[in-house]
Coordinates of C-alpha atoms and ligand atoms in Angstrom, one line a residue:
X7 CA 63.9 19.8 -53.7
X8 CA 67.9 20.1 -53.2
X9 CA 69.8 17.7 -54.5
X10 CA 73.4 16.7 -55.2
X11 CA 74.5 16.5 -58.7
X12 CA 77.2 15.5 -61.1
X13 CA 78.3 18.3 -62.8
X14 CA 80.9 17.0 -65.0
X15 CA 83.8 15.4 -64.1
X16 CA 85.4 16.3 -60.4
X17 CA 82.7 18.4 -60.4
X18 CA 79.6 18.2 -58.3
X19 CA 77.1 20.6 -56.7
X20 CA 74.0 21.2 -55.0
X21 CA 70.6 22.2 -57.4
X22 CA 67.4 22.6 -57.0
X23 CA 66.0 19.7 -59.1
X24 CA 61.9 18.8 -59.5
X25 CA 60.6 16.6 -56.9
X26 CA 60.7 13.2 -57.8
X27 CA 56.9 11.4 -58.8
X28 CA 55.6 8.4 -59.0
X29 CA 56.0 6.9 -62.4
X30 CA 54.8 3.0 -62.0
X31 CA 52.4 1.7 -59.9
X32 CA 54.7 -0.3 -57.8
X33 CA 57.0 2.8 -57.0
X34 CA 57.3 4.5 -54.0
X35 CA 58.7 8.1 -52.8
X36 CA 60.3 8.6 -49.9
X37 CA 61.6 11.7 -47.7
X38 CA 65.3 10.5 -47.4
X39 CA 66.4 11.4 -43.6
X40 CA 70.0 10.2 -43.8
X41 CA 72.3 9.4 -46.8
X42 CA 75.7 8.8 -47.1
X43 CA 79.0 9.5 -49.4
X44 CA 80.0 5.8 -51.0
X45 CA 83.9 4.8 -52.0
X46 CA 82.0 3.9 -55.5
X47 CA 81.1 7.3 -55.7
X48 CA 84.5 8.4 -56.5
X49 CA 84.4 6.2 -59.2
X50 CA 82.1 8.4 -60.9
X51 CA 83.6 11.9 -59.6
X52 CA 87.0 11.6 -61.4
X53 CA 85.1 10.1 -64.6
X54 CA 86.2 6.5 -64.7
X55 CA 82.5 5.1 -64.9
X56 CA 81.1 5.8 -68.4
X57 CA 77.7 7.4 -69.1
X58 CA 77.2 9.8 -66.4
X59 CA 75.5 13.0 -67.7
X60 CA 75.4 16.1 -66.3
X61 CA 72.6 16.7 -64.0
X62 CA 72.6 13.5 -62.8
X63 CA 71.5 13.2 -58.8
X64 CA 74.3 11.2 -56.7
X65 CA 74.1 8.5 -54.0
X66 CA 72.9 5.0 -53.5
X67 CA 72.8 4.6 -49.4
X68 CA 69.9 5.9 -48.0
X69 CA 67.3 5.7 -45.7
X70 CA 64.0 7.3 -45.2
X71 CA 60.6 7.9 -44.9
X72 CA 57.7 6.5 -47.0
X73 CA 55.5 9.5 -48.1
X74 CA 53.7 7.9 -51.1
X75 CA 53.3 4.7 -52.7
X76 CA 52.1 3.6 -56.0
X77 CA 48.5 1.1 -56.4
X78 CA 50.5 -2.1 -56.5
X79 CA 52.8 -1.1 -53.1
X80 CA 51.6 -3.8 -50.9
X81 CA 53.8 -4.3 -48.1
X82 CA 54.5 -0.6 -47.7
X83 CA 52.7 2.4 -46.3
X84 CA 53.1 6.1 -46.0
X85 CA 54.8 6.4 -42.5
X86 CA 56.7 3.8 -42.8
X87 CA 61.1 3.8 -41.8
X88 CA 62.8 2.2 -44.3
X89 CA 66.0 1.4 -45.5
X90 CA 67.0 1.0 -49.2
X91 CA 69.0 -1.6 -51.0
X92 CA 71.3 0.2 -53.6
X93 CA 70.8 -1.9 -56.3
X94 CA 67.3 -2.2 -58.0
X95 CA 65.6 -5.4 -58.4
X96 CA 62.0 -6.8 -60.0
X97 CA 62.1 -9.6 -57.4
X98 CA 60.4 -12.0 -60.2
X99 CA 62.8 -13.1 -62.7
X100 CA 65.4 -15.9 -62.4
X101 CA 68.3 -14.4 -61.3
X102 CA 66.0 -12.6 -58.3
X103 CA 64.6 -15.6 -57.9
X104 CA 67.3 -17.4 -57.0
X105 CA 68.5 -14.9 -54.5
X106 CA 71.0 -12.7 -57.2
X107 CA 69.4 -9.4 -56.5
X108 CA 72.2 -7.6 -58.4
X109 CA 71.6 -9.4 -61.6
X110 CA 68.4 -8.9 -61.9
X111 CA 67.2 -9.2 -65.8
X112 CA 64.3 -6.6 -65.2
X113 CA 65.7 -3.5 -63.5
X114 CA 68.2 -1.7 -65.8
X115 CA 66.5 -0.5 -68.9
X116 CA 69.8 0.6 -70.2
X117 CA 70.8 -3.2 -70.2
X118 CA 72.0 -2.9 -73.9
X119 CA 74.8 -0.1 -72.6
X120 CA 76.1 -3.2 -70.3
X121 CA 75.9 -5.3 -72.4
X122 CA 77.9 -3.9 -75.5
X123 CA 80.7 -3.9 -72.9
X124 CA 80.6 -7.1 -70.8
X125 CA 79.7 -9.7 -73.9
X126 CA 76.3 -9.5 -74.0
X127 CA 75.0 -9.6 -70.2
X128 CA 73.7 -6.7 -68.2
X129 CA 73.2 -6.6 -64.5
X130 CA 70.3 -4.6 -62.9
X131 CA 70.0 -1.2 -62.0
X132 CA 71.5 1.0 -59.5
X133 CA 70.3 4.1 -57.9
X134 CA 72.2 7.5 -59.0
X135 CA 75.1 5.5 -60.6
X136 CA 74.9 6.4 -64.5
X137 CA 73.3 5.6 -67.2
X138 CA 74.8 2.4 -68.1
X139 CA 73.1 1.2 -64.8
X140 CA 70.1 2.6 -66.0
X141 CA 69.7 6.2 -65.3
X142 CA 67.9 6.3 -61.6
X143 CA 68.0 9.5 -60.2
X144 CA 70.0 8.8 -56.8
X145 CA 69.1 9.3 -52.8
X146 CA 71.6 12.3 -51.8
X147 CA 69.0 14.5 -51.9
X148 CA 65.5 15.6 -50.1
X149 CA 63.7 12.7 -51.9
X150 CA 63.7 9.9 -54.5
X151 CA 62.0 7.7 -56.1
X152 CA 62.0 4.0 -55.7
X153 CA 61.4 1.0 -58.2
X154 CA 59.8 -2.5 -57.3
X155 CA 59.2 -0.7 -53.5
X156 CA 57.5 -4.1 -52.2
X157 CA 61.0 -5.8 -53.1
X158 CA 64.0 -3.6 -51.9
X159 CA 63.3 -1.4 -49.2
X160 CA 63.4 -3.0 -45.9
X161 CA 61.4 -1.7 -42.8
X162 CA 63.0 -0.7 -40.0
X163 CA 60.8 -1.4 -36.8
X164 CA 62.9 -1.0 -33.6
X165 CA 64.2 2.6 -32.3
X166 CA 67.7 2.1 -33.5
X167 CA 69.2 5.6 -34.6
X168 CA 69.8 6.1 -38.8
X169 CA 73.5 5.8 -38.4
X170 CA 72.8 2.3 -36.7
X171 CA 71.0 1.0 -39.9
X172 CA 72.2 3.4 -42.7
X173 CA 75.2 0.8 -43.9
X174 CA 72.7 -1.9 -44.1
X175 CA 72.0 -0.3 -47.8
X176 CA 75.5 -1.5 -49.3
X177 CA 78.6 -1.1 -47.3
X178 CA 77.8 -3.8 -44.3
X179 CA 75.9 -6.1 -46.9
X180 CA 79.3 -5.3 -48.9
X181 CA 81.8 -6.0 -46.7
X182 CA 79.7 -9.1 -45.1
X183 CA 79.1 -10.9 -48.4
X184 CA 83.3 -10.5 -49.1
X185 CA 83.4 -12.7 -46.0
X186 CA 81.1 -14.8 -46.4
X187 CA 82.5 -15.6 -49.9
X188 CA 85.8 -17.2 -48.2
X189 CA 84.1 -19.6 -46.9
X190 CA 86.2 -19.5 -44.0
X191 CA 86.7 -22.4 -41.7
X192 CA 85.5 -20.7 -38.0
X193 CA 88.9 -21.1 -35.3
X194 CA 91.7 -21.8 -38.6
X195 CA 91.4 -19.4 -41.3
X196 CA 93.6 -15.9 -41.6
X197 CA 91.9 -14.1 -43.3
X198 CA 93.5 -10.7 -45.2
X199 CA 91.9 -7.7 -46.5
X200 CA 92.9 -4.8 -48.4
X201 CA 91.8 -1.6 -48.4
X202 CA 90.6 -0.1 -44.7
X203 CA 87.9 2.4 -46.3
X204 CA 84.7 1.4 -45.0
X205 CA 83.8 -2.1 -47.0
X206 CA 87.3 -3.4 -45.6
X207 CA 86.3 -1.9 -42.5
X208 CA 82.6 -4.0 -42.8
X209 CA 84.7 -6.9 -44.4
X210 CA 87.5 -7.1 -41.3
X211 CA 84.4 -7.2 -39.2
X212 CA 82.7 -9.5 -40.8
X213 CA 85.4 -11.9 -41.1
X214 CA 85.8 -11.9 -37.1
X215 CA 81.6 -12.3 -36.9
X216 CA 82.0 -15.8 -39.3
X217 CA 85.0 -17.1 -37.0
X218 CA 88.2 -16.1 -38.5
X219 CA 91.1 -17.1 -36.2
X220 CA 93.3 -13.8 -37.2
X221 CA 92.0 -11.0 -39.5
X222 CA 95.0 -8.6 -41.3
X223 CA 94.2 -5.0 -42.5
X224 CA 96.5 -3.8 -45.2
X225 CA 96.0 0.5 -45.8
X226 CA 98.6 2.8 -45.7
X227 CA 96.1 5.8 -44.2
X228 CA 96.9 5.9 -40.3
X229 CA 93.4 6.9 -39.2
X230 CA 91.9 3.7 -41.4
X231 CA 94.3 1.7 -39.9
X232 CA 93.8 2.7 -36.7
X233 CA 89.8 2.1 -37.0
X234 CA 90.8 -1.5 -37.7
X235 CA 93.2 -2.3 -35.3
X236 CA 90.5 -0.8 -32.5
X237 CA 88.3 -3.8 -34.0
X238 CA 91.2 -6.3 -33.0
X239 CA 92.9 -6.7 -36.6
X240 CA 96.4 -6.9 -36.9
X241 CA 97.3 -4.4 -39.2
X242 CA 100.1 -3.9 -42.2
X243 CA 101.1 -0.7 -43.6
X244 CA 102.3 -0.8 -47.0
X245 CA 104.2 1.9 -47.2
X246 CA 106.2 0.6 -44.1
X247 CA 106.4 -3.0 -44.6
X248 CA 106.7 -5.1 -47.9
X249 CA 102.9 -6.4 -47.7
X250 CA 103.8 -9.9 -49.3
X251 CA 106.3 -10.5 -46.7
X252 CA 104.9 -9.6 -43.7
X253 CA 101.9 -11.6 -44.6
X254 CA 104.0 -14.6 -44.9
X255 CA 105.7 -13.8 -41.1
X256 CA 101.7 -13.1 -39.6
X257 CA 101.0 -16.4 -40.8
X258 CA 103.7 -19.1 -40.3
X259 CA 104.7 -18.7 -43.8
X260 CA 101.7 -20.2 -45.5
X261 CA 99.9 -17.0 -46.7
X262 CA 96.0 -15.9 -45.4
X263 CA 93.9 -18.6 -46.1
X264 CA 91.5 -15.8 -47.4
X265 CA 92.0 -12.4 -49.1
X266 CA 89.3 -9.8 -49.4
X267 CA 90.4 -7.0 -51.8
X268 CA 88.1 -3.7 -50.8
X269 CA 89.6 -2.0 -53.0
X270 CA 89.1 -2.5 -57.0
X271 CA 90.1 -0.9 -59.8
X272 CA 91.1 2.3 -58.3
X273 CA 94.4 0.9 -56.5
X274 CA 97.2 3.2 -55.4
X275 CA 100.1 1.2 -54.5
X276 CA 103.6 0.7 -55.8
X277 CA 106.1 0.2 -58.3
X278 CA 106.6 -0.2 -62.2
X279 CA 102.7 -2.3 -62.6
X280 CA 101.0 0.7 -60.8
X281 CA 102.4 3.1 -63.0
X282 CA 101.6 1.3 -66.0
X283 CA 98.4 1.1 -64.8
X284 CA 97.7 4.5 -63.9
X285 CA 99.2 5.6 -67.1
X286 CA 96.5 3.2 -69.3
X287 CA 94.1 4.4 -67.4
X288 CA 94.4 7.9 -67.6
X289 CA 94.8 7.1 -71.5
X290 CA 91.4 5.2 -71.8
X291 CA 93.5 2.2 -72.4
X292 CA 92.7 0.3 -69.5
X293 CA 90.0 1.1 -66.8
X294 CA 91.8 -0.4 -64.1
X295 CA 94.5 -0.2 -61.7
X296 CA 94.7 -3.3 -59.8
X297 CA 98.2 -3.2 -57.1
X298 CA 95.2 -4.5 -54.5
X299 CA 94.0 -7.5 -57.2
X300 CA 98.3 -8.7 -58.0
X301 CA 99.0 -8.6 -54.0
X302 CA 95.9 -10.7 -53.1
X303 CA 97.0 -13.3 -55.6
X304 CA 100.5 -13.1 -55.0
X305 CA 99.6 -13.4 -51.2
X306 CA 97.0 -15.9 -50.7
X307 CA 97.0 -19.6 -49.3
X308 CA 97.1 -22.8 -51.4
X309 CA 93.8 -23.5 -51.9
X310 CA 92.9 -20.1 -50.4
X311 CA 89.7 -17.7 -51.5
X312 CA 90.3 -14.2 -53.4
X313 CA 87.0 -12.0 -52.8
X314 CA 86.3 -8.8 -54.7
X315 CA 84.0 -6.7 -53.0
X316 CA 85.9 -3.6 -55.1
X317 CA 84.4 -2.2 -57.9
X318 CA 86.3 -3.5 -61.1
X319 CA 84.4 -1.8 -64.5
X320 CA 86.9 -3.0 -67.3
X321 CA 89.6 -4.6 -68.8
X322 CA 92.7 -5.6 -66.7
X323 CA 95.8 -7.2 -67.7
X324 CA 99.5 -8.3 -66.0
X325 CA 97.1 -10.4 -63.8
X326 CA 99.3 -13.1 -61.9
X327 CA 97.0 -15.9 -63.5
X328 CA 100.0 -18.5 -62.9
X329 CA 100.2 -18.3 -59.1
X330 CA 96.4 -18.1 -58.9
X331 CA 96.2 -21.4 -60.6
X332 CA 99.3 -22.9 -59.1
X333 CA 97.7 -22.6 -55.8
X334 CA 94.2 -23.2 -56.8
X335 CA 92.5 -20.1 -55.8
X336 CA 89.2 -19.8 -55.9
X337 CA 87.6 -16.1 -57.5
X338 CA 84.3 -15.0 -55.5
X339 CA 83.3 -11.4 -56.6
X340 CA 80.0 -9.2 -57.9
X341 CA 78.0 -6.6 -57.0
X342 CA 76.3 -6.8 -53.4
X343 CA 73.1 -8.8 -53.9
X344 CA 72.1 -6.6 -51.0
X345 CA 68.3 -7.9 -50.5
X346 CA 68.9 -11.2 -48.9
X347 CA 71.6 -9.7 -46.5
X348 CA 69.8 -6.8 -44.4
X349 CA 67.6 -9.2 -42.7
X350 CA 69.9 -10.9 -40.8
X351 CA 72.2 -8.1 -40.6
X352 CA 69.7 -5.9 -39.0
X353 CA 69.0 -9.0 -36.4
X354 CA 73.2 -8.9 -35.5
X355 CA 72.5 -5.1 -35.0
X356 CA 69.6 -5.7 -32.9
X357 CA 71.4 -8.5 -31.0
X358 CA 74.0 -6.0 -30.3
X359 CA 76.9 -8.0 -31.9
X360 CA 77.7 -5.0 -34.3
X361 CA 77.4 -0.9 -34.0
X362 CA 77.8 0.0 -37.8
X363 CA 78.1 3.6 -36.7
X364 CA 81.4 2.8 -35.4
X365 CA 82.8 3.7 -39.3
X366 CA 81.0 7.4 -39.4
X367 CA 83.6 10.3 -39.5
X368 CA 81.9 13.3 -41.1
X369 CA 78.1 14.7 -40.7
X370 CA 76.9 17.3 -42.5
X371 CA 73.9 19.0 -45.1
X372 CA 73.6 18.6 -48.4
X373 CA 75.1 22.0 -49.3
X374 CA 78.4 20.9 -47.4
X375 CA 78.2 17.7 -49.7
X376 CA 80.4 19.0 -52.7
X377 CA 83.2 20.4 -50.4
X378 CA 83.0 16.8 -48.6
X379 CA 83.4 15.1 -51.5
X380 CA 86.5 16.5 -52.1
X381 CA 87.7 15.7 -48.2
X382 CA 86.8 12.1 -48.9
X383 CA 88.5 11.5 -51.7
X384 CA 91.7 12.8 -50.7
X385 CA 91.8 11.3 -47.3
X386 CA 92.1 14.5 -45.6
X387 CA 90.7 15.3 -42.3
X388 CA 90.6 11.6 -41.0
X389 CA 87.3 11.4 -43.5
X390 CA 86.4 7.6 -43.8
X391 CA 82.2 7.9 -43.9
X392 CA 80.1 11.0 -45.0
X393 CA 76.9 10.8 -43.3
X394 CA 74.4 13.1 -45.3
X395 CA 71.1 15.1 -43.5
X396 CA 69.0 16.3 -46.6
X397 CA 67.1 18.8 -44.1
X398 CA 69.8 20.5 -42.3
Ligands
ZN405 ZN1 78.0 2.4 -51.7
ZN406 ZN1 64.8 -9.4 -61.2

């Protein structure tokens, strides 16, 4: 089958790979028909996530057809439309159990590569996102194989189109559990987020869905702002406006009562901190570059929630600890724990209250992948979603 694969770093490529099989009795295989190009996936372009080898197939949104399933597959059947969660879980242990798909104890049998780095705990596995996460091949590509198949993948029923229910594999769950973390007060709260890529864009939306009063979009990229603003955010561009103060004018001084920070450890931004930064990060020193992490701090409410949907993979330092705990914030982050959110987002779909193809810039094959990859990264070409056909 084609696939896309990491070829080393800022390199990847379509291949011809083997067809994936089934290896446990409670896998599946399906025939993906849609995939998409993730903001994460960056991450592991440009070589800041550890243990990626070459070969390795990319992607962990995608949606498909069930062509075979394994003895112990109950709830599935070949035929069968399903969208798949991005992270891997058993479904049976505690964590899964009490509704923390994404730290599942069962899924990553890497867990001891976590683990040397984040003090001894491990969370589960993720499709096509290194080795660390345990090694599963990923979806950009004709087919793949799936893990604990009566757990994750979700059947999609109604005649909704792929790029209707495509998101519903991270970036909506994503963006909808960042809002959800603020616990915001529906008809009061402000709430901000940074970063108008596509979880922001989820996020924003989210936000209004739970009853934010006012929802703020800081970006500097025209087109993402743009997207936003058509949702009804207000919208700040930081390279035009100094953020921290024209969040204080949108909202009678105080600060958002919330701040969502879509973008992690990746941050462009300004001044002498970025700098440093990017500087220790280049140098291995430091994974992280966190402009988006000091402004949320610096910005937020007394009492106020700071949510981090963006990926952070390291150590960080020159963190404004003092005004967090002056004003009390309260820290809400982690991976998506995807499972217990498509449900009910696919019944807001259904109901009509949100078209999650609204965010999709870019369509193309497989082979047009690498070159897209590229386009997304660099924010050319108004690219803010890659949606993938395998068989085009
Ligand atoms: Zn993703
Ligand atoms: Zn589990």
């Amino acid at each position: 089958m084609k696939a896309i694969v990491w070829q080393g770093t800022n390199k990847v490529g379509v291949e011809t790979v083997p067809d994936p099989t089934l290896l446990l009795p409670t896998d599946a295989i399906i025939k993906i028909t849609s995939t998409a190009i993730c903001g994460s996936d960056l991450h592991l372009l440009d070589g800041v996530i550890p243990s990626m080898e070459k070969g390795d197939i990319l992607g962990h949104e995608f949606m498909g057809e069930v062509v075979e399933v394994g003895r112990d597959v109950k709830k599935l059947k070949p035929g069968d439309r399903v969208v798949v969660p991005f992270n891997i879980a058993c479904g049976v242990c505690d964590p899964c159990r009490r509704g923390l798909f994404s730290a599942c104890d069962n899924s990553n049998p890497n867990h001891r590569m976590a683990e040397a780095l984040y003090g001894g705990v491990s969370g589960g596995g993720l499709f096509g996102y290194s080795h660390m996460y345990g090694g599963y091949a990923g979806g950009q590509a004709q087919y793949v194989r799936v893990p604990f198949a009566d757990i994750g993948p979700h059947k999609i029923e109604s005649d909704l189109r792929d790029e209707q229910v495509l998101f519903l594999t991270d970036i909506f769950p994503t963006g909808y559990q960042a809002a959800e973390n603020c616990g915001i007060v529906p008809g009061r709260d402000v709430v901000a987020v940074f970063g108008a890529g596509p979880v922001g864009q989820f996020a924003a939306r989210s936000a209004q869905m739970l009853g934010a009063a006012h929802v703020i979009v800081v970006d500097r990229v025209p087109e993402r702002l743009a997207m936003a603003e058509a949702a009804g955010c207000q919208v700040i561009n930081y390279e035009q406006d100094d953020v921290l103060v024209a969040l204080r004018e949108a909202t009678g001084g105080r600060g958002p009562d919330h701040v969502i920070d879509a973008v992690g450890m990746e941050a462009h931004g300004h001044g002498p901190g970025a700098l440093v930064d990017t500087a220790k990060q280049r140098l291995k020193l430091s994974f992280d570059r966190i402009t988006a992490l000091r402004w949320a701090l610096l910005s937020c409410a007394k009492g106020g929630t700071v949510s981090l949907p963006g990926v952070y993979g390291g150590l960080i330092d020159k963190v404004p600890m003092g005004a967090a705990f002056a004003k009390g914030l309260t820290f809400k982050m982690g991976q998506t724990h995807t499972q217990r959110h498509i449900a009910p987002l696919l019944s807001r779909i259904e109901a009509g209250e949100i078209d999650p193809s609204f965010v999709v810039t870019h369509r193309a094959s497989l082979d047009e992948a690498p070159a897209l990859y590229k386009t997304f990264r660099d924010k050319h070409d108004g690219c803010i979603k890659v949606v993938l056909n395998p068989w085009a």
